[in-house]
CSV table of C-alpha atoms in Angstrom, one decimal:
chain,number,residue,atom,x,y,z
A,47,MET,CA,0.0,0.0,0.0
A,48,ARG,CA,1.5,3.4,-1.0
A,49,ARG,CA,0.4,6.7,0.4
A,50,SER,CA,1.5,10.3,-0.3
A,51,LEU,CA,1.0,13.2,2.0
A,52,ILE,CA,0.8,16.5,0.2
A,53,GLY,CA,0.5,19.9,1.8
A,54,MET,CA,2.2,23.2,2.7
A,55,PRO,CA,5.4,23.2,4.8
A,56,GLY,CA,4.9,22.9,8.5
A,57,VAL,CA,1.5,21.3,8.6
A,58,GLY,CA,2.6,18.0,10.1
A,59,LYS,CA,3.0,15.6,7.1
A,60,THR,CA,6.1,14.0,8.4
A,61,HIS,CA,4.6,13.7,11.9
A,62,LEU,CA,1.5,12.0,10.4
A,63,ALA,CA,3.7,9.6,8.4
A,64,ILE,CA,6.1,8.5,11.2
A,65,GLY,CA,3.4,7.0,13.4
A,66,PRO,CA,2.0,4.4,11.0
A,67,ALA,CA,5.5,3.7,9.7
A,68,TRP,CA,6.8,2.9,13.2
A,69,ALA,CA,3.7,0.9,14.1
A,70,THR,CA,4.1,-1.2,11.0
A,71,ARG,CA,7.7,-1.8,11.7
A,72,ALA,CA,7.2,-2.6,15.3
A,73,CYS,CA,4.1,-4.9,14.9
A,74,ASP,CA,5.3,-7.2,12.3
A,75,LEU,CA,9.1,-7.4,11.8
A,76,ARG,CA,8.7,-10.9,10.5
A,77,GLN,CA,7.1,-9.8,7.3
A,78,ARG,CA,10.0,-7.3,6.7
A,79,HIS,CA,7.9,-4.3,5.6
A,80,GLN,CA,9.9,-1.6,4.0
A,81,ILE,CA,9.4,2.0,4.9
A,82,PHE,CA,10.6,4.6,2.4
A,83,THR,CA,10.5,8.3,2.7
A,84,THR,CA,11.5,10.9,0.1
A,85,THR,CA,10.8,14.5,-0.9
A,86,THR,CA,8.6,15.4,-3.9
A,87,THR,CA,11.6,16.9,-5.6
A,88,ASP,CA,13.6,13.7,-5.3
A,89,MET,CA,10.6,11.6,-6.4
A,90,ALA,CA,10.1,13.7,-9.5
A,91,ALA,CA,13.8,13.6,-10.3
A,92,ASN,CA,13.8,9.8,-9.9
A,93,CYS,CA,10.8,9.4,-12.2
A,94,HIS,CA,12.3,11.7,-14.8
A,95,ARG,CA,15.6,9.8,-14.7
A,96,ALA,CA,13.8,6.4,-15.0
A,97,ALA,CA,11.7,7.7,-18.0
A,98,ASN,CA,14.9,8.9,-19.7
A,99,GLU,CA,16.4,5.4,-19.2
A,100,GLY,CA,13.3,3.7,-20.5
A,101,ARG,CA,12.3,2.2,-17.2
């Protein structure tokens, strides 16, 4: 399941994302859930690079 939090700086997006991420990690380490965080700028750059590479 993927989720994105979008909003102005300083409204608590990171705070909202950390709780479920830690809960997922703490509740079921056996399933080895991956938690990934990034900025919108980095995500856009990665998508642009992948498109240029044909991925």
